[in-house]
Coordinates of C-alpha atoms in Angstrom, one line a residue:
M131 CA 0.0 0.0 0.0
S132 CA 1.4 3.4 -1.0
N133 CA 1.7 6.2 1.6
P134 CA -1.0 8.9 1.4
R135 CA 0.2 12.0 -0.5
P136 CA 1.1 14.8 1.8
T137 CA -1.3 17.7 1.6
K138 CA 0.0 21.2 1.7
V139 CA -2.2 23.5 3.7
T140 CA -2.3 27.2 2.7
P141 CA -3.7 29.5 5.4
L142 CA -6.5 31.9 4.3
S143 CA -5.9 35.4 5.7
G144 CA -8.9 37.2 7.2
F145 CA -10.7 34.0 8.5
P146 CA -9.6 33.7 12.1
E147 CA -9.5 30.3 13.8
Y148 CA -8.8 30.1 17.5
L149 CA -6.8 27.6 19.5
P150 CA -8.7 25.9 22.4
E151 CA -7.5 28.4 25.0
Q152 CA -8.5 31.3 22.8
R153 CA -11.8 29.7 22.0
I154 CA -12.5 29.5 25.8
I155 CA -11.9 33.3 25.9
E156 CA -14.2 33.9 23.0
Q157 CA -17.0 31.7 24.5
H158 CA -16.6 33.6 27.8
F159 CA -17.1 36.9 26.0
L160 CA -20.1 35.5 24.1
D161 CA -21.6 34.3 27.3
V162 CA -21.3 37.6 29.0
I163 CA -22.6 39.5 26.0
R164 CA -25.6 37.2 25.5
S165 CA -26.6 37.0 29.2
T166 CA -26.4 40.8 29.5
F167 CA -28.5 41.3 26.4
E168 CA -31.1 38.9 27.8
L169 CA -30.9 40.6 31.3
H170 CA -32.1 43.7 29.5
G171 CA -35.0 41.9 27.8
F172 CA -33.5 41.5 24.3
P173 CA -34.7 38.2 22.9
S174 CA -32.5 36.4 20.3
I175 CA -33.1 36.1 16.6
E176 CA -31.0 34.7 13.8
T177 CA -31.4 35.7 10.2
R178 CA -30.2 33.9 7.1
S179 CA -26.6 34.5 5.9
V180 CA -27.5 35.6 2.4
E181 CA -29.5 38.5 1.0
P182 CA -30.2 39.6 -2.6
V183 CA -27.2 41.6 -3.8
E184 CA -29.6 44.4 -4.8
R185 CA -30.7 44.8 -1.2
L186 CA -27.2 44.7 0.1
L187 CA -26.1 47.4 -2.3
G188 CA -29.2 49.6 -1.8
K189 CA -29.5 49.5 2.0
G190 CA -26.3 51.0 3.4
G191 CA -24.0 49.0 1.1
D192 CA -20.9 50.9 -0.1
A193 CA -18.6 49.8 -2.9
D194 CA -15.8 49.3 -0.3
K195 CA -17.8 46.7 1.5
E196 CA -16.8 44.2 -1.2
I197 CA -19.8 41.9 -0.9
Y198 CA -19.2 38.2 -1.3
G199 CA -21.5 36.8 -4.0
I200 CA -22.5 33.2 -3.9
H201 CA -23.3 30.6 -6.5
R202 CA -23.4 26.8 -6.9
L203 CA -20.4 25.3 -8.7
A204 CA -22.9 23.2 -10.7
D205 CA -25.0 26.2 -11.8
E206 CA -26.1 25.4 -15.3
G207 CA -27.4 28.8 -16.4
E208 CA -28.5 32.3 -15.5
G209 CA -31.8 33.3 -14.1
R210 CA -31.7 30.9 -11.2
P211 CA -33.1 32.2 -7.8
D212 CA -29.7 32.0 -6.2
A213 CA -27.8 33.8 -9.0
E214 CA -27.8 37.2 -7.3
L215 CA -27.3 36.4 -3.6
G216 CA -24.5 37.8 -1.4
L217 CA -23.3 37.1 2.1
H218 CA -24.4 39.9 4.5
F219 CA -21.7 42.4 5.5
D220 CA -23.5 43.4 8.7
L221 CA -26.6 42.4 10.7
T222 CA -28.5 45.7 10.2
V223 CA -29.5 45.1 6.6
P224 CA -30.9 41.6 7.3
F225 CA -32.6 42.8 10.4
A226 CA -34.4 45.6 8.5
R227 CA -35.7 43.0 6.1
Y228 CA -36.7 40.7 8.9
V229 CA -38.8 43.5 10.5
V230 CA -40.6 44.3 7.3
E231 CA -41.3 40.6 6.5
N232 CA -42.5 39.8 10.0
A233 CA -44.1 43.1 11.1
G234 CA -47.6 41.5 11.4
R235 CA -46.3 39.0 13.9
L236 CA -44.0 41.2 16.0
N237 CA -44.9 43.2 19.1
F238 CA -43.7 46.8 18.9
P239 CA -41.6 48.4 20.1
F240 CA -39.6 45.3 19.0
R241 CA -36.3 44.6 20.6
R242 CA -33.8 41.9 19.7
H243 CA -30.3 40.7 20.0
Q244 CA -28.4 38.9 17.3
I245 CA -25.0 37.3 17.4
Q246 CA -23.8 36.0 14.1
K247 CA -21.0 35.8 11.6
V248 CA -20.8 38.4 8.8
W249 CA -18.5 38.7 5.8
R250 CA -16.6 41.5 4.1
G251 CA -14.2 41.1 1.2
E252 CA -11.8 43.7 2.4
R253 CA -8.0 43.6 2.8
P254 CA -7.2 41.6 6.0
Q255 CA -5.1 43.4 8.6
E256 CA -4.7 43.6 12.3
G257 CA -8.2 43.7 13.8
R258 CA -10.0 43.5 10.4
Y259 CA -11.2 40.3 8.9
R260 CA -13.1 38.9 6.0
E261 CA -15.2 36.7 8.4
F262 CA -16.1 37.9 11.8
T263 CA -18.7 37.9 14.6
Q264 CA -20.9 40.8 15.4
C265 CA -23.1 41.2 18.5
D266 CA -26.1 43.5 17.9
I267 CA -29.0 44.9 19.8
D268 CA -31.8 47.1 18.3
V269 CA -35.1 48.5 19.3
V270 CA -37.6 49.3 16.4
D271 CA -41.0 50.8 16.5
V272 CA -43.7 51.8 14.0
G273 CA -43.8 55.4 12.8
E274 CA -42.2 56.9 15.9
L275 CA -39.5 55.7 18.3
A276 CA -39.3 57.1 21.9
P277 CA -36.0 59.0 22.4
H278 CA -35.2 57.2 25.8
F279 CA -34.2 54.1 23.8
E280 CA -31.2 56.1 22.5
A281 CA -29.9 56.3 26.1
E282 CA -30.5 52.6 26.8
M283 CA -28.2 51.3 24.1
P284 CA -24.9 52.6 25.5
L285 CA -25.9 51.6 29.1
V286 CA -26.3 48.0 28.0
M287 CA -22.8 48.1 26.5
A288 CA -21.3 49.8 29.6
E289 CA -22.6 46.9 31.7
I290 CA -21.0 44.4 29.4
F291 CA -17.7 46.2 29.4
A292 CA -17.7 46.3 33.2
R293 CA -18.2 42.5 33.3
L294 CA -15.4 41.7 30.8
P295 CA -11.7 41.4 31.8
I296 CA -10.6 44.2 29.5
P297 CA -9.0 47.7 29.9
E298 CA -11.4 50.6 30.5
M299 CA -13.6 51.4 27.6
V300 CA -15.3 54.7 27.0
I301 CA -18.4 55.1 24.8
Q302 CA -18.3 58.3 22.8
V303 CA -21.7 59.7 21.9
N304 CA -22.8 62.4 19.5
N305 CA -26.1 63.4 17.8
R306 CA -26.0 63.8 14.0
K307 CA -28.3 66.8 14.4
I308 CA -25.7 68.8 16.2
P309 CA -23.2 69.1 13.3
E310 CA -25.9 69.3 10.8
G311 CA -27.7 72.1 12.6
F312 CA -24.3 73.8 13.3
Y313 CA -23.3 73.7 9.7
R314 CA -26.7 75.1 8.6
G315 CA -26.3 77.9 11.1
L316 CA -22.9 78.7 9.4
G317 CA -24.6 78.8 6.1
I318 CA -23.2 75.5 4.9
G319 CA -25.8 73.6 2.8
A320 CA -28.0 76.6 2.2
E321 CA -27.9 76.1 -1.5
D322 CA -26.6 72.5 -1.8
E323 CA -27.6 69.9 0.7
T324 CA -24.6 67.7 -0.2
E325 CA -22.3 70.3 1.4
I326 CA -23.3 69.0 4.8
Q327 CA -22.4 65.4 4.0
E328 CA -19.2 66.5 2.4
T329 CA -18.3 68.6 5.5
L330 CA -19.0 65.6 7.8
R331 CA -16.8 63.3 5.7
I332 CA -13.9 65.7 5.9
I333 CA -14.3 66.3 9.7
D334 CA -14.3 62.5 10.1
K335 CA -10.7 62.5 8.9
L336 CA -9.6 64.6 11.9
D337 CA -7.9 61.8 13.8
K338 CA -6.1 60.5 10.7
I339 CA -4.7 63.7 9.2
G340 CA -5.0 66.4 11.9
P341 CA -6.7 69.8 12.1
D342 CA -4.5 71.7 9.6
E343 CA -5.1 69.2 6.8
V344 CA -8.8 69.0 7.6
A345 CA -9.0 72.8 7.5
A346 CA -7.3 72.8 4.1
L347 CA -9.7 70.2 2.8
L348 CA -12.7 72.2 4.0
V349 CA -11.5 75.3 2.3
G350 CA -10.7 73.4 -0.8
A351 CA -14.2 72.0 -0.8
G352 CA -15.6 75.6 -0.8
R353 CA -16.0 76.4 2.9
T354 CA -14.6 79.8 4.0
P355 CA -11.6 79.8 6.4
E356 CA -14.0 81.1 9.1
Q357 CA -16.5 78.3 8.5
A358 CA -13.6 75.7 8.5
Q359 CA -12.4 77.0 11.9
A360 CA -15.8 76.9 13.4
C361 CA -16.3 73.3 12.2
L362 CA -13.0 72.4 13.9
D363 CA -14.0 74.2 17.1
L364 CA -17.2 72.2 17.2
A365 CA -15.4 68.9 16.6
T366 CA -12.9 69.4 19.5
I367 CA -15.7 69.6 22.1
R368 CA -15.6 66.6 24.4
T369 CA -17.1 66.5 27.9
Q370 CA -18.3 63.9 30.5
D371 CA -21.3 66.0 31.4
T372 CA -23.7 68.3 29.7
S373 CA -21.3 71.2 29.7
F374 CA -20.9 70.6 26.0
V375 CA -24.2 72.5 25.5
E376 CA -22.8 75.7 26.9
R377 CA -19.5 75.3 25.0
V378 CA -21.4 74.9 21.7
R379 CA -23.6 78.0 22.5
D380 CA -20.3 79.9 23.1
L381 CA -19.4 79.4 19.5
G382 CA -22.2 81.8 18.6
V383 CA -24.1 79.6 16.0
A384 CA -27.8 79.1 16.2
H385 CA -30.3 76.8 14.3
P386 CA -33.4 74.9 15.3
V387 CA -31.9 71.5 14.2
L388 CA -28.9 72.3 16.4
D389 CA -31.2 72.9 19.4
E390 CA -32.9 69.5 18.8
G391 CA -29.5 67.7 18.7
L392 CA -28.2 69.4 21.8
S393 CA -31.3 68.6 23.8
A394 CA -31.3 64.9 22.7
L395 CA -27.6 64.4 23.4
A396 CA -27.9 66.1 26.8
A397 CA -30.7 63.6 27.8
V398 CA -28.5 60.7 26.8
I399 CA -25.5 62.0 28.7
E400 CA -27.5 62.8 31.8
T401 CA -29.0 59.2 31.8
G402 CA -25.5 57.7 31.4
A403 CA -24.0 59.8 34.2
A404 CA -26.6 58.6 36.6
A405 CA -26.6 54.9 35.6
A406 CA -22.9 54.4 34.6
P407 CA -20.7 57.2 35.8
G408 CA -17.6 57.7 33.6
A409 CA -18.7 55.2 30.9
M410 CA -20.0 57.8 28.4
V411 CA -18.7 61.0 27.0
A412 CA -20.1 63.6 24.6
D413 CA -17.7 63.8 21.7
L414 CA -18.9 66.1 19.0
R415 CA -16.5 64.9 16.3
I416 CA -18.2 61.4 16.0
A417 CA -20.1 61.2 12.7
R418 CA -20.6 57.5 11.8
G419 CA -22.9 55.9 9.2
L420 CA -23.5 58.9 6.9
D421 CA -25.8 56.8 4.8
Y422 CA -28.5 56.2 7.3
Y423 CA -27.9 57.4 10.9
T424 CA -30.1 60.3 11.7
G425 CA -29.8 60.9 15.5
T426 CA -27.6 59.7 18.3
V427 CA -24.5 57.9 17.2
Y428 CA -22.0 55.9 19.2
E429 CA -18.3 54.8 19.0
T430 CA -16.3 53.0 21.7
Q431 CA -12.6 52.9 22.3
L432 CA -10.2 51.2 24.8
V433 CA -8.5 53.8 27.0
G434 CA -4.8 53.8 26.2
Y435 CA -5.4 52.0 22.9
E436 CA -7.3 54.7 21.0
S437 CA -5.2 54.0 17.9
W438 CA -7.0 50.7 17.6
G439 CA -10.2 52.6 16.7
S440 CA -13.8 51.7 17.6
F441 CA -15.0 48.2 18.7
C442 CA -18.6 49.0 19.4
S443 CA -20.7 51.4 17.4
G444 CA -24.2 52.2 16.2
G445 CA -26.9 54.9 16.3
R446 CA -30.4 55.9 15.5
Y447 CA -31.9 55.4 12.1
D448 CA -35.3 56.7 11.0
E449 CA -35.6 55.5 7.4
L450 CA -33.7 52.2 7.2
A451 CA -36.8 50.0 7.2
S452 CA -40.0 50.7 5.3
D453 CA -42.7 48.6 3.7
G454 CA -44.2 51.5 1.6
R455 CA -47.0 52.2 4.1
N456 CA -45.1 52.2 7.4
T457 CA -41.6 53.3 8.4
Y458 CA -39.8 51.5 11.2
P459 CA -37.4 53.8 13.0
G460 CA -34.9 52.2 15.3
V461 CA -31.8 52.5 17.3
G462 CA -29.0 49.9 17.6
I463 CA -25.5 49.3 18.7
S464 CA -23.1 46.5 17.8
I465 CA -19.9 45.0 19.3
G466 CA -17.3 43.9 16.7
L467 CA -16.3 40.8 18.8
S468 CA -13.7 39.3 16.4
R469 CA -12.1 42.7 16.0
L470 CA -11.9 43.3 19.8
L471 CA -10.7 39.7 20.5
G472 CA -8.1 39.8 17.8
L473 CA -6.4 42.9 19.2
L474 CA -6.8 41.7 22.9
L475 CA -5.2 38.4 22.1
G476 CA -2.6 39.8 19.8
K477 CA -1.4 42.2 22.5
G478 CA -1.6 39.6 25.2
L479 CA -4.2 41.6 27.3
V480 CA -6.5 38.7 28.1
G481 CA -5.9 35.0 28.9
A482 CA -7.5 31.8 30.1
S483 CA -6.5 29.7 33.1
R484 CA -6.5 26.5 31.2
K485 CA -6.9 25.0 27.7
T486 CA -9.8 22.7 28.4
P487 CA -13.1 22.8 30.3
S488 CA -11.9 19.9 32.4
A489 CA -11.4 20.7 36.1
V490 CA -10.4 17.1 36.9
L491 CA -8.3 14.4 35.2
V492 CA -9.3 11.0 36.4
A493 CA -6.1 8.8 36.4
V494 CA -6.0 5.2 35.2
T495 CA -3.9 2.8 37.2
D496 CA -4.0 0.1 34.4
E497 CA -6.2 -0.6 31.5
G498 CA -8.1 -3.2 33.4
S499 CA -9.2 -0.6 35.9
R500 CA -10.4 1.9 33.3
P501 CA -14.1 1.1 33.9
A502 CA -13.6 2.2 37.6
S503 CA -12.0 5.5 36.4
V504 CA -14.9 6.0 33.9
A505 CA -17.4 5.5 36.8
V506 CA -15.7 8.2 38.8
A507 CA -15.8 10.6 35.9
T508 CA -19.5 9.8 35.4
A509 CA -20.3 10.5 39.0
L510 CA -18.4 13.8 38.9
R511 CA -20.1 14.9 35.7
S512 CA -23.5 14.1 37.2
R513 CA -22.8 16.7 39.8
G514 CA -21.7 19.3 37.2
I515 CA -18.0 18.9 37.5
P516 CA -16.2 18.9 34.1
C517 CA -13.7 16.1 33.9
E518 CA -12.0 13.7 31.5
V519 CA -10.4 10.3 31.9
S520 CA -6.6 9.9 31.3
P521 CA -6.0 8.7 27.7
A522 CA -3.4 6.1 28.8
A523 CA -2.5 4.1 31.9
A524 CA 1.0 5.6 32.0
K525 CA 3.0 6.3 35.2
F526 CA 1.2 8.7 37.5
G527 CA 3.9 11.3 37.0
K528 CA 3.2 11.3 33.2
Q529 CA -0.5 11.5 33.8
I530 CA 0.1 14.5 36.1
R531 CA 2.2 16.2 33.4
F532 CA -0.6 15.6 30.9
A533 CA -2.9 17.5 33.3
E534 CA -0.3 20.3 33.8
R535 CA 0.1 21.0 30.1
R536 CA -3.6 21.6 29.8
G537 CA -4.0 23.6 33.0
I538 CA -6.3 21.0 34.6
P539 CA -6.0 21.7 38.4
F540 CA -6.9 18.3 39.9
V541 CA -6.0 14.7 39.3
W542 CA -8.2 12.0 40.7
F543 CA -6.6 8.7 41.8
P544 CA -9.2 5.9 42.2
G545 CA -8.4 3.5 45.1
A546 CA -5.3 5.4 46.1
G547 CA -6.3 5.9 49.8
E548 CA -6.9 3.4 52.5
A549 CA -10.6 4.3 52.6
G550 CA -11.0 4.8 48.8
D551 CA -10.1 7.5 46.3
Q552 CA -7.8 10.5 46.6
V553 CA -7.7 13.8 44.7
K554 CA -4.6 15.9 44.2
D555 CA -4.4 19.7 43.6
I556 CA -1.3 19.6 41.3
R557 CA -0.6 23.3 41.9
S558 CA -0.1 23.0 45.6
G559 CA 0.7 19.4 45.9
D560 CA -2.1 18.8 48.4
Q561 CA -3.6 15.3 48.2
V562 CA -6.7 14.3 50.2
D563 CA -9.2 11.4 50.5
A564 CA -12.3 12.1 48.4
E565 CA -15.5 10.5 47.2
A566 CA -16.9 11.2 43.7
S567 CA -20.4 11.5 45.2
T568 CA -19.6 14.2 47.7
W569 CA -16.3 16.0 46.7
A570 CA -16.8 19.7 46.0
C571 CA -14.7 21.3 43.4
P572 CA -13.7 24.9 44.4
E573 CA -15.9 27.4 42.6
D574 CA -13.0 29.3 41.0
D575 CA -11.7 26.0 39.5
L576 CA -15.0 24.6 38.3
H577 CA -14.7 26.4 35.0
P578 CA -11.7 28.1 33.2
Q579 CA -11.1 31.6 34.4
V580 CA -10.7 34.4 31.8
V581 CA -8.6 37.1 33.2
R582 CA -7.1 40.4 32.2
L583 CA -3.3 40.4 31.7
E584 CA -0.7 43.2 31.5
E585 CA 0.8 44.0 28.2

């Protein structure tokens, strides 16, 4: 018999695959996120992975999203139902479609959480992938959406961040009506509405190219030097309380839309300061989602790692979903989990206490006694203690090293004591008599611990 031909494996960039200890960290994050979403009354939904390409392009899809189209290899001709399908690049577009399709069966205001994979055909780099997991919450209503939901979104995220072993995160909040109203008050957009969007796009480059370059771009786009400076002055305002309102007023610009935005953002910041002090700041340079966000917008950064960009973002949208008779305004926020984990793992900022769920390795004296070891494992598992049986009846020292390499804290020795079994904490070396029907695993060792590490 000939030997099988060796297979060369070529890695695919942009499609992350985790080692077991990294997967333990990911699952911990998922558990915290999901349980917090549910604690706030957001039930789960899951949508299909594909949408018509026309919908993906028409509902917030930009050319740079590089949508992945799908087809069958055995496709025999054009005009098939699956000929123009693409993988969704976010969860907002499929959620908007889901709301319209199921509106008659949903109770409004409708809230949901959704944790799924999404795909974007962009150039892979640190923290950016072609396949990644997003964790979304949204609230949608019919016709009108109460503004208090805009304050609820960042509070849910602040609670999640407080429960995760990560550096401090700050949620930056703005309201799109503030820059829009401010620009209108300066005379920008009086004759051409596109001037407002153009100005927002240029201001959004502030972190990347700095104020001097932004001012030059604004003037080059037709703004006066005075208008350019005023736009920069607005964008530099950042406060942890509602003092941003007075600072904007001090700039001497007035417009009804500006008043609406200031009032709405002040309400969000006041709610955040009362419920989660320090978690939220008013940052008037945040623009986000120029295609569809219409009110409050959010971005989130790790303190000390601002160069990494935002891991959690969203905002209010009033016109994303419509069935021709009704509009479904909503507000949502999303955690880019794969992006966050990729950078945390890459910088060594988070770790797991072991590589396996097992808290106990049940040793095997010899293969003839394996059934006794399996019986011990069965008894432990029936009481919720994760464990595994040693794969080989090697010398006990070798079995202990097997446990050490995986971070398993306890090794169980059937029949090792005069009265029965013994269990050993291989970290301290303590070994005591134990019975599988009564032994209590320490709470901190029952499951792998995910902890924050120093870089």
